[in-house]
Amino acid sequence: MISLQGGAAFAKTLFPAVGPLGTTTLRVSLAALLLLLIFRPDLRKLSRADWLTVLPYGASLGLMNLCFYAGVERLPLGLAVTFEFVGPLLLALFSSRRPLDFVWVLLAGVGIAMITPHGGLHGGAGGPLDWVGAGYALTAGAFWVVYILAGGAVGRRLPGVAGVVPGMLIAALMTLPLGLWQGGPQLFAPHVLLLGLGVATLSSALPYTLEMRALRAIPARIMGILLSLEPAIAALSGLLFLHERLSTTQWLALLCVVAASAGISLTGKPTKHVVPEPAN
């Protein structure tokens, strides 16, 4: 999570050069190449049915990252991740429908309501909420839900990394035209490519590898509880690397969402598999 959110903070520094769309293209494309070189899957073995299963997974991954970076451009990193978490929280509620889960979602709703009048713009605490940025982050959360559901289908059909690498390639092809439109020739500047490689490593290659190892070592429920810390770690990354300061109200709101996510993971039904965090 430190690597993932550190990468997101690092990615935000690329926005002035190539914009959020260009940054997304660099991250997804270079991450796809890294995973391709590391795992070397034989894509020729994939059938037409395999590709049809991977397609929504890759498309949702690309759209999720595009929306997330568009939200991060307008919101502090911690708040963007908090809004994004609404998607999987609602999915957990829909999947369980136990009375206690409604309590956790209500707690998350209280947190979001606390953020709304104090959203801040470009890291400023206490200012008006940028509703466009919040909309992008919420949309990223919706695509996160699609990613989770599609990722489950891919995992059942293509175990291991067999489905992840082609999914990343689809995401790269999807984001490339938009990145070229916004970033233009600057995308291929040596220093931009070097920074993009750093983002791809921190946001995809390293966290993906560590997460797969973690899933083999700890129970899925514990993994879910730990992943609930994502908004808090994002806020700390924004503070340390981007000097984005949140107000006391914003921190309390963020902690409400963290507690709600951890609560659902702690009290929900045991699961055999945790879908990895999106590589944003």
C-alpha positions as YAML, in Angstrom:
chain: A
units: angstrom
residues:
- id: 1
  name: MET
  ca: [0.00, 0.00, 0.00]
- id: 2
  name: ILE
  ca: [2.91, 2.35, 0.70]
- id: 3
  name: SER
  ca: [4.32, 1.54, -2.73]
- id: 4
  name: LEU
  ca: [0.92, 1.93, -4.41]
- id: 5
  name: GLN
  ca: [0.06, 5.28, -2.86]
- id: 6
  name: GLY
  ca: [3.62, 6.54, -3.08]
- id: 7
  name: GLY
  ca: [3.38, 5.78, -6.79]
- id: 8
  name: ALA
  ca: [0.10, 7.70, -6.99]
- id: 9
  name: ALA
  ca: [1.71, 10.72, -5.34]
- id: 10
  name: PHE
  ca: [4.68, 10.40, -7.70]
- id: 11
  name: ALA
  ca: [2.28, 10.18, -10.66]
- id: 12
  name: LYS
  ca: [0.67, 13.49, -9.68]
- id: 13
  name: THR
  ca: [3.98, 15.26, -10.24]
- id: 14
  name: LEU
  ca: [3.76, 14.22, -13.92]
- id: 15
  name: PHE
  ca: [0.44, 16.01, -14.45]
- id: 16
  name: PRO
  ca: [1.97, 19.39, -15.40]
- id: 17
  name: ALA
  ca: [3.99, 17.70, -18.17]
- id: 18
  name: VAL
  ca: [1.53, 15.20, -19.72]
- id: 19
  name: GLY
  ca: [-1.75, 15.59, -17.80]
- id: 20
  name: PRO
  ca: [-3.69, 12.86, -15.98]
- id: 21
  name: LEU
  ca: [-4.52, 11.04, -19.24]
- id: 22
  name: GLY
  ca: [-0.90, 10.97, -20.36]
- id: 23
  name: THR
  ca: [0.20, 9.85, -16.90]
- id: 24
  name: THR
  ca: [-2.34, 7.01, -16.97]
- id: 25
  name: THR
  ca: [-1.03, 5.90, -20.36]
- id: 26
  name: LEU
  ca: [2.57, 5.89, -19.15]
- id: 27
  name: ARG
  ca: [1.74, 3.98, -15.98]
- id: 28
  name: VAL
  ca: [-0.47, 1.34, -17.56]
- id: 29
  name: SER
  ca: [1.63, 0.84, -20.70]
- id: 30
  name: LEU
  ca: [4.98, 0.61, -18.93]
- id: 31
  name: ALA
  ca: [3.46, -1.60, -16.21]
- id: 32
  name: ALA
  ca: [2.14, -3.94, -18.90]
- id: 33
  name: LEU
  ca: [5.60, -4.15, -20.45]
- id: 34
  name: LEU
  ca: [7.19, -4.78, -17.05]
- id: 35
  name: LEU
  ca: [4.78, -7.60, -16.22]
- id: 36
  name: LEU
  ca: [5.23, -9.03, -19.71]
- id: 37
  name: LEU
  ca: [9.01, -9.13, -19.24]
- id: 38
  name: ILE
  ca: [8.84, -10.48, -15.69]
- id: 39
  name: PHE
  ca: [6.26, -13.26, -16.14]
- id: 40
  name: ARG
  ca: [6.61, -13.96, -19.89]
- id: 41
  name: PRO
  ca: [3.15, -15.52, -20.42]
- id: 42
  name: ASP
  ca: [2.43, -17.26, -23.71]
- id: 43
  name: LEU
  ca: [-0.46, -15.13, -24.99]
- id: 44
  name: ARG
  ca: [-0.83, -17.38, -28.04]
- id: 45
  name: LYS
  ca: [-2.36, -20.04, -25.82]
- id: 46
  name: LEU
  ca: [-5.34, -17.82, -24.98]
- id: 47
  name: SER
  ca: [-8.52, -18.81, -26.77]
- id: 48
  name: ARG
  ca: [-11.16, -16.44, -28.12]
- id: 49
  name: ALA
  ca: [-13.28, -17.21, -25.03]
- id: 50
  name: ASP
  ca: [-10.30, -16.37, -22.80]
- id: 51
  name: TRP
  ca: [-9.87, -12.98, -24.48]
- id: 52
  name: LEU
  ca: [-13.60, -12.26, -24.15]
- id: 53
  name: THR
  ca: [-13.29, -12.95, -20.41]
- id: 54
  name: VAL
  ca: [-10.20, -10.76, -20.06]
- id: 55
  name: LEU
  ca: [-11.65, -7.87, -22.10]
- id: 56
  name: PRO
  ca: [-13.99, -6.40, -19.42]
- id: 57
  name: TYR
  ca: [-11.25, -6.88, -16.83]
- id: 58
  name: GLY
  ca: [-8.72, -4.91, -18.87]
- id: 59
  name: ALA
  ca: [-11.25, -2.28, -19.93]
- id: 60
  name: SER
  ca: [-12.39, -1.65, -16.35]
- id: 61
  name: LEU
  ca: [-8.75, -1.43, -15.24]
- id: 62
  name: GLY
  ca: [-7.97, 1.21, -17.85]
- id: 63
  name: LEU
  ca: [-11.13, 3.26, -17.20]
- id: 64
  name: MET
  ca: [-10.66, 3.03, -13.43]
- id: 65
  name: ASN
  ca: [-7.16, 4.47, -13.65]
- id: 66
  name: LEU
  ca: [-8.21, 7.22, -16.08]
- id: 67
  name: CYS
  ca: [-10.99, 8.35, -13.75]
- id: 68
  name: PHE
  ca: [-8.86, 8.03, -10.63]
- id: 69
  name: TYR
  ca: [-6.05, 10.20, -11.98]
- id: 70
  name: ALA
  ca: [-8.60, 12.73, -13.25]
- id: 71
  name: GLY
  ca: [-9.98, 12.88, -9.71]
- id: 72
  name: VAL
  ca: [-6.52, 13.15, -8.14]
- id: 73
  name: GLU
  ca: [-5.80, 16.16, -10.37]
- id: 74
  name: ARG
  ca: [-8.62, 18.05, -8.60]
- id: 75
  name: LEU
  ca: [-8.61, 16.52, -5.10]
- id: 76
  name: PRO
  ca: [-6.02, 15.69, -2.43]
- id: 77
  name: LEU
  ca: [-4.88, 12.10, -2.83]
- id: 78
  name: GLY
  ca: [-6.38, 10.93, 0.47]
- id: 79
  name: LEU
  ca: [-9.83, 12.30, -0.35]
- id: 80
  name: ALA
  ca: [-9.78, 10.85, -3.88]
- id: 81
  name: VAL
  ca: [-9.03, 7.36, -2.51]
- id: 82
  name: THR
  ca: [-11.72, 7.80, 0.15]
- id: 83
  name: PHE
  ca: [-14.36, 8.59, -2.48]
- id: 84
  name: GLU
  ca: [-13.10, 5.69, -4.61]
- id: 85
  name: PHE
  ca: [-13.64, 3.28, -1.69]
- id: 86
  name: VAL
  ca: [-17.41, 3.90, -1.86]
- id: 87
  name: GLY
  ca: [-17.63, 1.47, -4.79]
- id: 88
  name: PRO
  ca: [-16.27, -1.67, -3.09]
- id: 89
  name: LEU
  ca: [-18.10, -0.78, 0.14]
- id: 90
  name: LEU
  ca: [-21.41, -0.77, -1.70]
- id: 91
  name: LEU
  ca: [-20.46, -4.02, -3.42]
- id: 92
  name: ALA
  ca: [-19.79, -5.58, 0.00]
- id: 93
  name: LEU
  ca: [-23.21, -4.41, 1.19]
- id: 94
  name: PHE
  ca: [-24.96, -5.80, -1.88]
- id: 95
  name: SER
  ca: [-23.08, -9.11, -1.58]
- id: 96
  name: SER
  ca: [-23.92, -9.64, 2.09]
- id: 97
  name: ARG
  ca: [-27.07, -7.71, 3.02]
- id: 98
  name: ARG
  ca: [-26.60, -8.54, 6.70]
- id: 99
  name: PRO
  ca: [-27.95, -5.96, 9.18]
- id: 100
  name: LEU
  ca: [-24.49, -5.30, 10.62]
- id: 101
  name: ASP
  ca: [-23.12, -4.43, 7.20]
- id: 102
  name: PHE
  ca: [-25.69, -1.65, 6.89]
- id: 103
  name: VAL
  ca: [-24.12, -0.16, 10.03]
- id: 104
  name: TRP
  ca: [-20.69, -0.16, 8.41]
- id: 105
  name: VAL
  ca: [-21.98, 1.41, 5.21]
- id: 106
  name: LEU
  ca: [-23.84, 4.01, 7.26]
- id: 107
  name: LEU
  ca: [-20.54, 4.84, 8.98]
- id: 108
  name: ALA
  ca: [-18.89, 5.22, 5.58]
- id: 109
  name: GLY
  ca: [-21.78, 7.45, 4.49]
- id: 110
  name: VAL
  ca: [-21.23, 9.65, 7.54]
- id: 111
  name: GLY
  ca: [-17.58, 9.96, 6.54]
- id: 112
  name: ILE
  ca: [-18.43, 10.99, 2.98]
- id: 113
  name: ALA
  ca: [-21.01, 13.48, 4.27]
- id: 114
  name: MET
  ca: [-18.35, 15.01, 6.52]
- id: 115
  name: ILE
  ca: [-16.01, 15.44, 3.55]
- id: 116
  name: THR
  ca: [-18.58, 17.00, 1.23]
- id: 117
  name: PRO
  ca: [-18.67, 20.57, 2.61]
- id: 118
  name: HIS
  ca: [-14.95, 20.54, 3.45]
- id: 119
  name: GLY
  ca: [-13.41, 18.85, 0.43]
- id: 120
  name: GLY
  ca: [-10.59, 21.23, -0.27]
- id: 121
  name: LEU
  ca: [-9.11, 21.98, -3.70]
- id: 122
  name: HIS
  ca: [-5.58, 20.99, -4.75]
- id: 123
  name: GLY
  ca: [-4.64, 20.10, -1.18]
- id: 124
  name: GLY
  ca: [-6.22, 23.08, 0.56]
- id: 125
  name: ALA
  ca: [-8.05, 22.07, 3.74]
- id: 126
  name: GLY
  ca: [-11.40, 23.58, 4.53]
- id: 127
  name: GLY
  ca: [-12.28, 24.87, 1.06]
- id: 128
  name: PRO
  ca: [-15.30, 23.94, -1.05]
- id: 129
  name: LEU
  ca: [-15.42, 20.46, -2.51]
- id: 130
  name: ASP
  ca: [-14.47, 20.10, -6.16]
- id: 131
  name: TRP
  ca: [-17.54, 18.18, -7.31]
- id: 132
  name: VAL
  ca: [-16.00, 17.30, -10.68]
- id: 133
  name: GLY
  ca: [-13.03, 15.69, -8.93]
- id: 134
  name: ALA
  ca: [-15.34, 13.88, -6.54]
- id: 135
  name: GLY
  ca: [-17.39, 12.64, -9.49]
- id: 136
  name: TYR
  ca: [-14.29, 11.27, -11.19]
- id: 137
  name: ALA
  ca: [-13.21, 9.49, -7.98]
- id: 138
  name: LEU
  ca: [-16.69, 8.01, -7.45]
- id: 139
  name: THR
  ca: [-16.72, 6.84, -11.07]
- id: 140
  name: ALA
  ca: [-13.33, 5.22, -10.49]
- id: 141
  name: GLY
  ca: [-14.95, 3.41, -7.55]
- id: 142
  name: ALA
  ca: [-17.72, 2.17, -9.84]
- id: 143
  name: PHE
  ca: [-15.16, 0.81, -12.29]
- id: 144
  name: TRP
  ca: [-13.36, -0.75, -9.31]
- id: 145
  name: VAL
  ca: [-16.53, -2.79, -8.69]
- id: 146
  name: VAL
  ca: [-16.52, -3.94, -12.34]
- id: 147
  name: TYR
  ca: [-12.81, -4.72, -11.97]
- id: 148
  name: ILE
  ca: [-13.47, -6.89, -8.90]
- id: 149
  name: LEU
  ca: [-16.29, -8.82, -10.56]
- id: 150
  name: ALA
  ca: [-14.44, -9.20, -13.87]
- id: 151
  name: GLY
  ca: [-11.23, -10.08, -12.05]
- id: 152
  name: GLY
  ca: [-13.03, -12.88, -10.26]
- id: 153
  name: ALA
  ca: [-14.17, -14.30, -13.60]
- id: 154
  name: VAL
  ca: [-10.64, -14.03, -14.99]
- id: 155
  name: GLY
  ca: [-9.16, -15.68, -11.90]
- id: 156
  name: ARG
  ca: [-11.52, -18.63, -12.20]
- id: 157
  name: ARG
  ca: [-10.73, -19.12, -15.87]
- id: 158
  name: LEU
  ca: [-7.04, -18.15, -15.99]
- id: 159
  name: PRO
  ca: [-5.30, -18.72, -12.65]
- id: 160
  name: GLY
  ca: [-2.17, -16.85, -11.62]
- id: 161
  name: VAL
  ca: [-0.84, -14.12, -13.89]
- id: 162
  name: ALA
  ca: [-2.20, -15.69, -17.08]
- id: 163
  name: GLY
  ca: [-5.11, -13.23, -17.12]
- id: 164
  name: VAL
  ca: [-3.46, -10.23, -15.48]
- id: 165
  name: VAL
  ca: [-0.87, -9.53, -18.18]
- id: 166
  name: PRO
  ca: [-3.32, -9.56, -21.14]
- id: 167
  name: GLY
  ca: [-5.68, -7.46, -19.03]
- id: 168
  name: MET
  ca: [-2.95, -4.86, -18.53]
- id: 169
  name: LEU
  ca: [-2.22, -4.93, -22.27]
- id: 170
  name: ILE
  ca: [-5.90, -4.22, -23.03]
- id: 171
  name: ALA
  ca: [-5.86, -1.35, -20.52]
- id: 172
  name: ALA
  ca: [-2.71, 0.02, -22.18]
- id: 173
  name: LEU
  ca: [-4.25, -0.09, -25.67]
- id: 174
  name: MET
  ca: [-7.39, 1.59, -24.34]
- id: 175
  name: THR
  ca: [-5.58, 4.48, -22.66]
- id: 176
  name: LEU
  ca: [-2.94, 5.05, -25.35]
- id: 177
  name: PRO
  ca: [-5.04, 7.22, -27.74]
- id: 178
  name: LEU
  ca: [-6.18, 9.48, -24.88]
- id: 179
  name: GLY
  ca: [-2.66, 9.76, -23.53]
- id: 180
  name: LEU
  ca: [-1.27, 10.69, -26.93]
- id: 181
  name: TRP
  ca: [-4.04, 13.26, -27.36]
- id: 182
  name: GLN
  ca: [-3.27, 14.99, -24.06]
- id: 183
  name: GLY
  ca: [0.45, 14.34, -23.61]
- id: 184
  name: GLY
  ca: [1.57, 14.46, -27.24]
- id: 185
  name: PRO
  ca: [5.29, 14.14, -28.03]
- id: 186
  name: GLN
  ca: [6.12, 15.00, -24.42]
- id: 187
  name: LEU
  ca: [5.15, 11.43, -23.52]
- id: 188
  name: PHE
  ca: [8.33, 10.21, -25.19]
- id: 189
  name: ALA
  ca: [10.71, 12.70, -23.57]
- id: 190
  name: PRO
  ca: [13.46, 10.72, -21.80]
- id: 191
  name: HIS
  ca: [12.89, 12.28, -18.37]
- id: 192
  name: VAL
  ca: [9.11, 11.76, -18.63]
- id: 193
  name: LEU
  ca: [9.59, 8.11, -19.63]
- id: 194
  name: LEU
  ca: [11.96, 7.63, -16.69]
- id: 195
  name: LEU
  ca: [9.45, 9.14, -14.26]
- id: 196
  name: GLY
  ca: [6.69, 7.06, -15.86]
- id: 197
  name: LEU
  ca: [8.76, 3.92, -15.33]
- id: 198
  name: GLY
  ca: [9.07, 4.82, -11.67]
- id: 199
  name: VAL
  ca: [5.30, 5.25, -11.41]
- id: 200
  name: ALA
  ca: [4.69, 1.95, -13.20]
- id: 201
  name: THR
  ca: [7.09, 0.13, -10.88]
- id: 202
  name: LEU
  ca: [5.70, 1.64, -7.68]
- id: 203
  name: SER
  ca: [2.04, 1.47, -8.70]
- id: 204
  name: SER
  ca: [1.91, -1.91, -10.43]
- id: 205
  name: ALA
  ca: [4.91, -4.23, -10.65]
- id: 206
  name: LEU
  ca: [6.09, -3.97, -7.02]
- id: 207
  name: PRO
  ca: [2.71, -3.86, -5.20]
- id: 208
  name: TYR
  ca: [1.31, -6.65, -7.39]
- id: 209
  name: THR
  ca: [4.25, -8.92, -6.59]
- id: 210
  name: LEU
  ca: [4.13, -8.14, -2.86]
- id: 211
  name: GLU
  ca: [0.37, -8.60, -2.74]
- id: 212
  name: MET
  ca: [0.52, -12.04, -4.34]
- id: 213
  name: ARG
  ca: [3.11, -13.08, -1.74]
- id: 214
  name: ALA
  ca: [0.98, -11.63, 1.07]
- id: 215
  name: LEU
  ca: [-2.08, -13.59, -0.09]
- id: 216
  name: ARG
  ca: [-0.11, -16.81, 0.28]
- id: 217
  name: ALA
  ca: [1.03, -15.92, 3.82]
- id: 218
  name: ILE
  ca: [-2.01, -14.41, 5.60]
- id: 219
  name: PRO
  ca: [-5.77, -15.16, 5.65]
- id: 220
  name: ALA
  ca: [-7.95, -13.32, 3.14]
- id: 221
  name: ARG
  ca: [-9.96, -11.64, 5.91]
- id: 222
  name: ILE
  ca: [-6.81, -10.18, 7.49]
- id: 223
  name: MET
  ca: [-5.74, -9.03, 4.03]
- id: 224
  name: GLY
  ca: [-9.07, -7.24, 3.62]
- id: 225
  name: ILE
  ca: [-8.69, -5.49, 6.96]
- id: 226
  name: LEU
  ca: [-5.17, -4.34, 6.10]
- id: 227
  name: LEU
  ca: [-6.27, -3.05, 2.69]
- id: 228
  name: SER
  ca: [-8.83, -0.88, 4.49]
- id: 229
  name: LEU
  ca: [-5.95, 1.37, 5.56]
- id: 230
  name: GLU
  ca: [-5.56, 2.52, 1.93]
- id: 231
  name: PRO
  ca: [-7.25, 5.96, 2.33]
- id: 232
  name: ALA
  ca: [-5.16, 6.78, 5.40]
- id: 233
  name: ILE
  ca: [-1.91, 5.77, 3.69]
- id: 234
  name: ALA
  ca: [-2.96, 7.79, 0.62]
- id: 235
  name: ALA
  ca: [-3.52, 10.84, 2.82]
- id: 236
  name: LEU
  ca: [-0.11, 10.40, 4.45]
- id: 237
  name: SER
  ca: [1.51, 10.04, 1.02]
- id: 238
  name: GLY
  ca: [-0.20, 13.23, -0.11]
- id: 239
  name: LEU
  ca: [1.05, 15.01, 3.00]
- id: 240
  name: LEU
  ca: [4.64, 13.78, 2.76]
- id: 241
  name: PHE
  ca: [5.21, 13.99, -0.99]
- id: 242
  name: LEU
  ca: [2.71, 16.61, -2.21]
- id: 243
  name: HIS
  ca: [2.24, 18.76, 0.93]
- id: 244
  name: GLU
  ca: [-1.53, 18.17, 0.82]
- id: 245
  name: ARG
  ca: [-2.89, 18.99, 4.26]
- id: 246
  name: LEU
  ca: [-6.26, 17.73, 5.44]
- id: 247
  name: SER
  ca: [-8.36, 19.38, 8.12]
- id: 248
  name: THR
  ca: [-9.35, 17.60, 11.35]
- id: 249
  name: THR
  ca: [-12.84, 17.04, 9.92]
- id: 250
  name: GLN
  ca: [-11.38, 15.48, 6.79]
- id: 251
  name: TRP
  ca: [-9.19, 13.13, 8.83]
- id: 252
  name: LEU
  ca: [-12.19, 12.07, 10.93]
- id: 253
  name: ALA
  ca: [-14.20, 11.48, 7.75]
- id: 254
  name: LEU
  ca: [-11.39, 9.41, 6.26]
- id: 255
  name: LEU
  ca: [-11.11, 7.32, 9.43]
- id: 256
  name: CYS
  ca: [-14.86, 6.64, 9.29]
- id: 257
  name: VAL
  ca: [-14.42, 5.10, 5.84]
- id: 258
  name: VAL
  ca: [-11.36, 3.12, 7.00]
- id: 259
  name: ALA
  ca: [-13.29, 1.79, 10.01]
- id: 260
  name: ALA
  ca: [-16.27, 0.88, 7.82]
- id: 261
  name: SER
  ca: [-14.11, -1.01, 5.34]
- id: 262
  name: ALA
  ca: [-12.23, -2.84, 8.11]
- id: 263
  name: GLY
  ca: [-15.52, -3.64, 9.84]
- id: 264
  name: ILE
  ca: [-17.00, -5.25, 6.75]
- id: 265
  name: SER
  ca: [-13.84, -7.33, 6.27]
- id: 266
  name: LEU
  ca: [-13.76, -8.33, 9.96]
- id: 267
  name: THR
  ca: [-17.42, -9.29, 10.42]
- id: 268
  name: GLY
  ca: [-18.30, -10.45, 6.91]
- id: 269
  name: LYS
  ca: [-18.39, -14.02, 5.69]
- id: 270
  name: PRO
  ca: [-14.99, -15.69, 5.24]
- id: 271
  name: THR
  ca: [-13.73, -15.64, 1.66]
- id: 272
  name: LYS
  ca: [-11.22, -17.90, -0.07]
- id: 273
  name: HIS
  ca: [-9.78, -15.20, -2.27]
- id: 274
  name: VAL
  ca: [-9.17, -11.47, -2.13]
- id: 275
  name: VAL
  ca: [-9.13, -9.63, -5.45]
- id: 276
  name: PRO
  ca: [-5.97, -7.48, -5.52]
- id: 277
  name: GLU
  ca: [-6.22, -3.75, -5.11]
- id: 278
  name: PRO
  ca: [-6.44, -1.82, -8.33]
- id: 279
  name: ALA
  ca: [-3.11, -0.65, -9.57]
- id: 280
  name: ASN
  ca: [-3.80, 3.07, -9.34]
...
